[in-house]
Short mmCIF file of C-alpha atoms in Angstrom, two decimals:
data_model
loop_
_atom_site.label_atom_id
_atom_site.label_comp_id
_atom_site.label_asym_id
_atom_site.label_seq_id
_atom_site.Cartn_x
_atom_site.Cartn_y
_atom_site.Cartn_z
CA MET A 1 56.74 43.09 88.51
CA SER A 2 55.44 42.32 85.00
CA GLU A 3 59.18 42.28 83.58
CA ILE A 4 59.82 39.40 85.92
CA PRO A 5 58.86 36.10 84.18
CA PHE A 6 55.89 34.19 86.15
CA LEU A 7 55.96 36.44 89.04
CA LYS A 8 52.57 37.46 89.65
CA THR A 9 50.29 39.12 92.57
CA PRO A 10 48.68 36.24 94.65
CA GLU A 11 45.15 36.77 93.11
CA GLN A 12 46.82 36.73 89.55
CA ALA A 13 48.96 33.51 90.34
CA ALA A 14 45.87 31.68 91.72
CA PHE A 15 44.38 29.15 89.15
CA ARG A 16 41.21 30.27 87.39
CA ASP A 17 39.10 28.67 85.02
CA HIS A 18 37.46 31.09 82.40
CA MET A 19 34.48 28.86 82.06
CA GLU A 20 33.23 29.12 85.65
CA THR A 21 32.41 32.00 88.04
CA LYS A 22 33.49 31.71 91.80
CA VAL A 23 31.28 33.13 94.32
CA ALA A 24 34.44 35.19 95.31
CA HIS A 25 34.48 36.78 91.92
CA TRP A 26 30.53 37.66 91.85
CA LEU A 27 29.84 38.42 95.25
CA THR A 28 32.08 41.73 95.38
CA GLN A 29 32.11 44.76 97.24
CA TRP A 30 29.32 47.34 97.30
CA ASP A 31 30.31 50.80 96.18
CA GLY A 32 27.82 52.48 98.63
CA VAL A 33 25.56 53.69 95.87
CA GLU A 34 24.18 50.79 93.74
CA ALA A 35 20.81 49.49 94.31
CA ILE A 36 20.94 46.06 95.08
CA GLN A 37 18.47 43.30 95.77
CA ALA A 38 20.43 41.48 98.58
CA GLY A 39 23.36 42.16 100.51
CA LEU A 40 26.03 40.33 102.85
CA ILE A 41 26.69 42.01 106.15
CA GLY A 42 28.89 40.51 108.91
CA LEU A 43 28.12 40.83 112.44
CA PRO A 44 31.42 39.76 113.91
CA LEU A 45 30.43 39.68 117.54
CA SER A 46 31.11 36.62 120.15
CA LYS A 47 31.96 38.24 123.39
CA PRO A 48 28.11 37.69 124.65
CA SER A 49 28.72 33.90 124.12
CA ILE A 50 28.11 32.01 127.62
CA SER A 51 30.39 29.29 126.20
CA HIS A 52 33.88 29.85 124.66
CA SER A 53 33.59 31.08 120.96
CA GLY A 54 35.26 32.19 118.05
CA ALA A 55 32.04 33.16 116.30
CA SER A 56 33.49 36.76 115.67
CA THR A 57 35.64 35.22 113.09
CA THR A 58 32.97 33.83 111.08
CA PRO A 59 32.20 36.46 108.59
CA ALA A 60 35.77 36.49 107.44
CA ALA A 61 35.84 32.70 107.22
CA VAL A 62 32.76 32.68 105.14
CA ARG A 63 34.15 34.99 102.69
CA ALA A 64 37.36 32.99 102.60
CA ALA A 65 35.31 30.10 101.46
CA PHE A 66 33.71 31.68 98.69
CA LYS A 67 36.57 30.72 96.58
CA SER A 68 35.49 27.18 96.77
CA PHE A 69 31.83 27.54 95.30
CA THR A 70 30.61 28.63 91.76
CA THR A 71 27.59 30.52 91.06
CA TYR A 72 25.73 27.82 89.25
CA SER A 73 23.27 25.18 90.78
CA LEU A 74 22.18 22.35 88.15
CA GLU A 75 19.75 21.34 90.97
CA TYR A 76 17.82 24.53 90.85
CA GLY A 77 18.71 25.51 87.36
CA VAL A 78 20.08 28.90 88.33
CA ASP A 79 22.97 30.89 88.25
CA LEU A 80 23.55 33.72 90.53
CA GLN A 81 25.91 35.77 88.78
CA THR A 82 23.19 37.68 87.44
CA LEU A 83 21.49 38.49 90.66
CA PRO A 84 22.52 41.97 92.21
CA VAL A 85 23.89 40.95 95.54
CA ARG A 86 27.02 42.54 96.90
CA ASP A 87 29.21 42.34 100.09
CA LEU A 88 28.36 45.29 102.48
CA GLY A 89 31.26 44.68 104.80
CA ASP A 90 30.88 44.34 108.64
CA ILE A 91 29.39 46.43 111.52
CA GLN A 92 32.30 47.43 113.45
CA MET A 93 32.18 46.20 117.07
CA HIS A 94 33.22 47.86 120.14
CA PRO A 95 36.07 46.08 121.85
CA THR A 96 34.53 45.64 125.16
CA ASP A 97 30.91 47.03 125.40
CA ILE A 98 28.37 44.38 124.52
CA ARG A 99 25.52 46.75 124.73
CA GLU A 100 27.23 49.29 122.42
CA CYS A 101 27.64 46.48 120.03
CA HIS A 102 24.14 45.90 120.08
CA ARG A 103 23.40 49.34 119.47
CA ARG A 104 25.43 49.53 116.61
CA ILE A 105 24.08 46.54 114.87
CA GLN A 106 20.64 48.12 115.17
CA GLU A 107 21.57 51.69 114.33
CA GLY A 108 23.74 50.83 111.37
CA LEU A 109 21.20 48.24 109.79
CA GLN A 110 18.40 50.87 110.30
CA ALA A 111 20.38 53.40 108.57
CA LEU A 112 21.12 50.90 105.75
CA TYR A 113 17.26 50.02 105.37
CA GLU A 114 16.39 53.46 104.98
CA GLN A 115 18.95 53.90 102.16
CA GLN A 116 18.15 50.64 100.58
CA PRO A 117 14.43 50.14 101.32
CA HIS A 118 13.94 47.05 99.13
CA LEU A 119 17.18 45.12 100.47
CA VAL A 120 16.95 41.70 101.48
CA PRO A 121 19.92 41.40 104.34
CA ILE A 122 21.98 38.08 104.51
CA LEU A 123 23.43 38.64 107.93
CA ILE A 124 26.45 36.60 109.05
CA GLY A 125 27.11 36.41 112.74
CA GLY A 126 28.59 36.15 115.29
CA ASP A 127 26.86 34.59 118.02
CA HIS A 128 23.16 34.62 118.30
CA SER A 129 22.86 37.71 120.60
CA THR A 130 23.26 39.52 117.44
CA SER A 131 19.63 38.54 116.40
CA CYS A 132 17.92 40.59 119.19
CA PRO A 133 19.24 44.16 117.70
CA SER A 134 19.16 43.04 114.06
CA ILE A 135 15.63 41.84 114.26
CA GLN A 136 14.74 45.00 116.17
CA ALA A 137 16.15 47.05 113.08
CA PHE A 138 14.29 44.65 110.76
CA ALA A 139 11.02 45.24 112.60
CA ALA A 140 11.48 49.12 112.33
CA ARG A 141 11.24 48.72 108.61
CA TYR A 142 7.42 48.06 108.93
CA PRO A 143 6.13 50.78 111.51
CA GLY A 144 2.67 50.00 112.63
CA LYS A 145 2.86 46.36 111.31
CA ARG A 146 3.67 43.04 112.63
CA ILE A 147 6.61 40.83 111.63
CA GLY A 148 7.01 36.94 111.85
CA ILE A 149 9.97 34.79 112.57
CA LEU A 150 11.01 31.69 111.64
CA HIS A 151 13.63 30.52 114.20
CA PHE A 152 15.76 27.27 113.39
CA ASP A 153 17.52 26.30 116.31
CA ALA A 154 18.43 23.54 118.90
CA HIS A 155 17.73 25.99 121.68
CA HIS A 156 14.80 28.28 122.82
CA ASP A 157 17.30 31.31 123.52
CA VAL A 158 15.25 32.68 126.04
CA ARG A 159 17.35 32.49 129.01
CA ASN A 160 16.61 35.23 131.96
CA LEU A 161 18.63 38.42 131.67
CA GLU A 162 19.33 38.59 135.42
CA ASP A 163 21.99 36.09 135.49
CA GLY A 164 24.05 37.49 132.70
CA GLY A 165 22.48 40.24 130.85
CA PRO A 166 22.30 39.92 126.94
CA THR A 167 23.94 36.89 125.80
CA ASN A 168 23.81 34.29 123.02
CA GLY A 169 21.04 32.69 124.96
CA THR A 170 18.77 35.52 125.13
CA PRO A 171 17.79 37.06 121.99
CA PHE A 172 14.30 35.70 121.81
CA ARG A 173 13.49 36.89 125.36
CA GLY A 174 14.83 40.47 124.49
CA LEU A 175 12.45 40.55 121.44
CA LEU A 176 9.33 39.07 123.23
CA GLU A 177 9.85 41.24 126.38
CA SER A 178 10.57 44.27 124.28
CA GLY A 179 7.26 43.78 122.37
CA VAL A 180 8.97 43.77 119.04
CA VAL A 181 7.38 40.37 118.08
CA GLU A 182 4.25 38.64 119.39
CA GLY A 183 4.93 35.07 120.52
CA ARG A 184 2.33 33.70 118.36
CA HIS A 185 4.25 35.00 115.37
CA ILE A 186 7.37 33.11 116.36
CA VAL A 187 7.77 29.50 115.20
CA GLN A 188 10.98 27.45 116.50
CA ILE A 189 12.14 24.58 114.31
CA GLY A 190 14.43 21.91 115.24
CA ILE A 191 14.51 22.42 119.07
CA ARG A 192 16.06 19.50 120.76
CA GLY A 193 15.72 17.34 124.32
CA PHE A 194 18.18 17.85 126.79
CA MET A 195 19.35 21.29 125.69
CA ASN A 196 16.66 23.39 127.43
CA SER A 197 15.19 23.71 130.70
CA LYS A 198 11.46 22.93 131.45
CA ALA A 199 11.37 26.64 132.67
CA TYR A 200 12.24 28.20 129.40
CA HIS A 201 10.14 25.68 127.54
CA ASP A 202 7.25 26.61 129.68
CA TYR A 203 8.21 30.44 129.01
CA VAL A 204 7.83 30.22 125.44
CA LYS A 205 4.66 28.26 125.49
CA ARG A 206 3.04 31.03 127.80
CA HIS A 207 4.09 33.57 125.45
CA GLY A 208 2.49 31.61 122.48
CA VAL A 209 5.64 30.67 120.70
CA HIS A 210 5.25 27.55 118.04
CA ILE A 211 7.46 24.71 118.65
CA PHE A 212 8.49 22.06 116.23
CA THR A 213 11.27 19.66 117.48
CA SER A 214 13.78 18.06 115.64
CA ARG A 215 12.11 14.84 116.20
CA ASP A 216 9.08 16.51 114.58
CA VAL A 217 10.88 17.36 111.71
CA ARG A 218 12.20 13.79 111.27
CA ARG A 219 8.91 12.16 111.63
CA LEU A 220 6.64 14.89 109.66
CA GLY A 221 9.15 15.89 107.24
CA ILE A 222 10.49 19.48 106.50
CA ASP A 223 7.81 20.30 103.94
CA ALA A 224 4.93 19.57 106.18
CA VAL A 225 6.47 21.36 109.18
CA LEU A 226 7.48 24.33 106.87
CA ASP A 227 3.76 24.49 105.51
CA GLN A 228 2.56 24.94 109.16
CA ALA A 229 5.31 27.33 110.34
CA LEU A 230 4.61 29.47 107.57
CA GLU A 231 0.74 29.70 108.16
CA LEU A 232 1.65 30.35 111.76
CA ALA A 233 4.24 33.05 111.55
CA GLY A 234 2.54 34.79 108.45
CA ASP A 235 -0.94 35.10 109.98
CA GLY A 236 -1.36 38.63 110.31
CA THR A 237 2.16 39.81 109.47
CA GLU A 238 3.62 41.97 106.92
CA ALA A 239 7.05 40.38 106.47
CA LEU A 240 9.13 37.40 107.66
CA PHE A 241 12.62 37.05 109.02
CA VAL A 242 14.51 33.87 109.30
CA SER A 243 16.98 33.13 112.03
CA PHE A 244 19.25 30.02 111.53
CA ASP A 245 21.33 28.88 114.13
CA VAL A 246 23.73 26.37 112.75
CA ASP A 247 23.72 24.29 115.93
CA VAL A 248 20.01 23.31 114.61
CA ILE A 249 22.11 20.60 112.48
CA ASP A 250 23.26 17.59 114.03
CA GLN A 251 26.93 17.57 115.34
CA ALA A 252 27.85 14.75 112.49
CA TYR A 253 27.48 17.67 110.05
CA ALA A 254 28.41 20.75 112.19
CA PRO A 255 31.58 19.94 114.03
CA GLY A 256 32.15 24.01 114.34
CA CYS A 257 29.23 24.59 116.69
CA PRO A 258 30.13 25.51 120.22
CA ALA A 259 26.79 23.75 121.28
CA VAL A 260 27.16 20.40 119.33
CA GLY A 261 24.67 17.58 120.08
CA THR A 262 23.00 14.35 118.79
CA GLY A 263 19.64 14.08 117.03
CA GLY A 264 19.87 17.65 115.02
CA MET A 265 18.52 18.28 111.59
CA ASN A 266 20.27 16.96 108.55
CA PRO A 267 21.60 19.25 105.94
CA TRP A 268 19.22 18.33 103.22
CA ASP A 269 16.31 19.36 105.47
CA ALA A 270 17.76 22.88 106.02
CA LEU A 271 18.64 22.90 102.11
CA ASP A 272 15.11 22.28 100.88
CA ALA A 273 13.72 24.66 103.57
CA LEU A 274 16.06 27.64 102.70
CA TYR A 275 15.54 27.33 99.07
CA ARG A 276 12.00 27.31 99.60
CA LEU A 277 11.96 30.25 101.95
CA GLY A 278 14.35 32.17 99.35
CA GLN A 279 11.35 31.76 96.88
CA LEU A 280 8.74 33.59 99.17
CA PRO A 281 8.19 37.17 98.79
CA GLN A 282 7.16 37.55 102.44
CA VAL A 283 10.77 36.41 103.45
CA GLN A 284 12.58 39.68 103.54
CA GLY A 285 15.59 39.00 105.79
CA ILE A 286 18.01 36.29 107.19
CA ASP A 287 20.79 35.58 109.54
CA PHE A 288 23.21 32.62 109.82
CA VAL A 289 24.96 32.45 113.56
CA GLU A 290 26.56 30.34 116.36
CA PHE A 291 29.36 28.59 114.76
CA ASP A 292 32.88 29.00 115.46
CA PRO A 293 35.61 28.49 112.57
CA THR A 294 38.46 28.21 114.87
CA VAL A 295 37.32 24.90 116.28
CA ASP A 296 35.84 23.63 112.92
CA VAL A 297 37.10 20.56 111.06
CA ARG A 298 38.37 20.97 107.54
CA ASN A 299 36.06 23.94 107.14
CA LEU A 300 33.09 21.66 107.28
CA THR A 301 30.49 23.90 109.08
CA THR A 302 31.88 27.00 107.32
CA ARG A 303 31.33 25.49 103.73
CA MET A 304 28.00 24.03 104.65
CA THR A 305 26.79 27.39 105.88
CA VAL A 306 27.90 29.04 102.80
CA GLN A 307 25.94 26.30 100.86
CA PHE A 308 22.88 27.21 102.98
CA MET A 309 23.39 31.00 102.15
CA LEU A 310 23.69 30.19 98.24
CA THR A 311 20.74 27.82 98.43
CA PHE A 312 18.56 30.62 99.88
CA LEU A 313 19.78 33.08 97.24
CA ALA A 314 18.95 30.42 94.53
CA GLY A 315 15.36 30.52 96.11
CA LEU A 316 15.60 34.56 95.83
CA ALA A 317 16.72 34.42 91.97
CA GLU A 318 13.88 31.96 91.43
CA ARG A 319 11.38 34.58 93.31
CA LEU A 320 12.79 37.26 90.93
CA ARG A 321 12.54 35.19 87.93
CA ALA A 322 8.96 34.30 88.62
#
């Protein structure tokens, strides 16, 4: 092929500026041995979604969007290309068995954490049902100790299990009823009106879950909300996990979410929160879930989620630098 003028492989033929590093060229595949600080893991599952969803295609869409982003942020004064982060691949899902998929997520992540005990996982769903087994695996890293959860979402996600088994609406009921986490160590941020039933609101309050609505974020400001959330979730806990359902963002910015709605958080609040959370040593894991690239508009939701992920990593880089 090299003997034919201008005929190159697709990768060779693509434009590349030698003075910038794209995320696609930095966040490379893990060799299975290298000690890394953080790792991207895809959870391509959307069969448990109670509404139509192609969220199983999200990990691939996120990776495809990496070519549009550089590793440098002038806002935070950080270049991620020195941060030891790798793409670890996807957890392989069963074609039809949802509970088997959840078992594979938990078992696969637990084995990974045993091999890489200091890894900060960056999990890309998938629907929100993946958070129950992934947080169970996360909690197993701290035997005999408690974990806290910061849960960004428009929904409580505590639907009953009798009507449909484990779905994208049940992860936090599963965690509460299995005793993986105490309600007083869960803080839900961005919950919206007309998207939850009174029965489920009463359920989380009865279990001691702390709630900050989207209106609270708008009126109090994200910094004040996060101050309180960190104090509550961090009280007596060893580590914090962040579960970020992208439908917490207003529908104007997140058209690719199956459960779009008015009155959600704006992206700047999320960016500020994620950068701050990345800086904190007690935050040891995060997931991004619940958007569907197959219904997205010009990849807006996918690109926004990549920006969220990179901003969290910018905070992590600052954590390590400090």
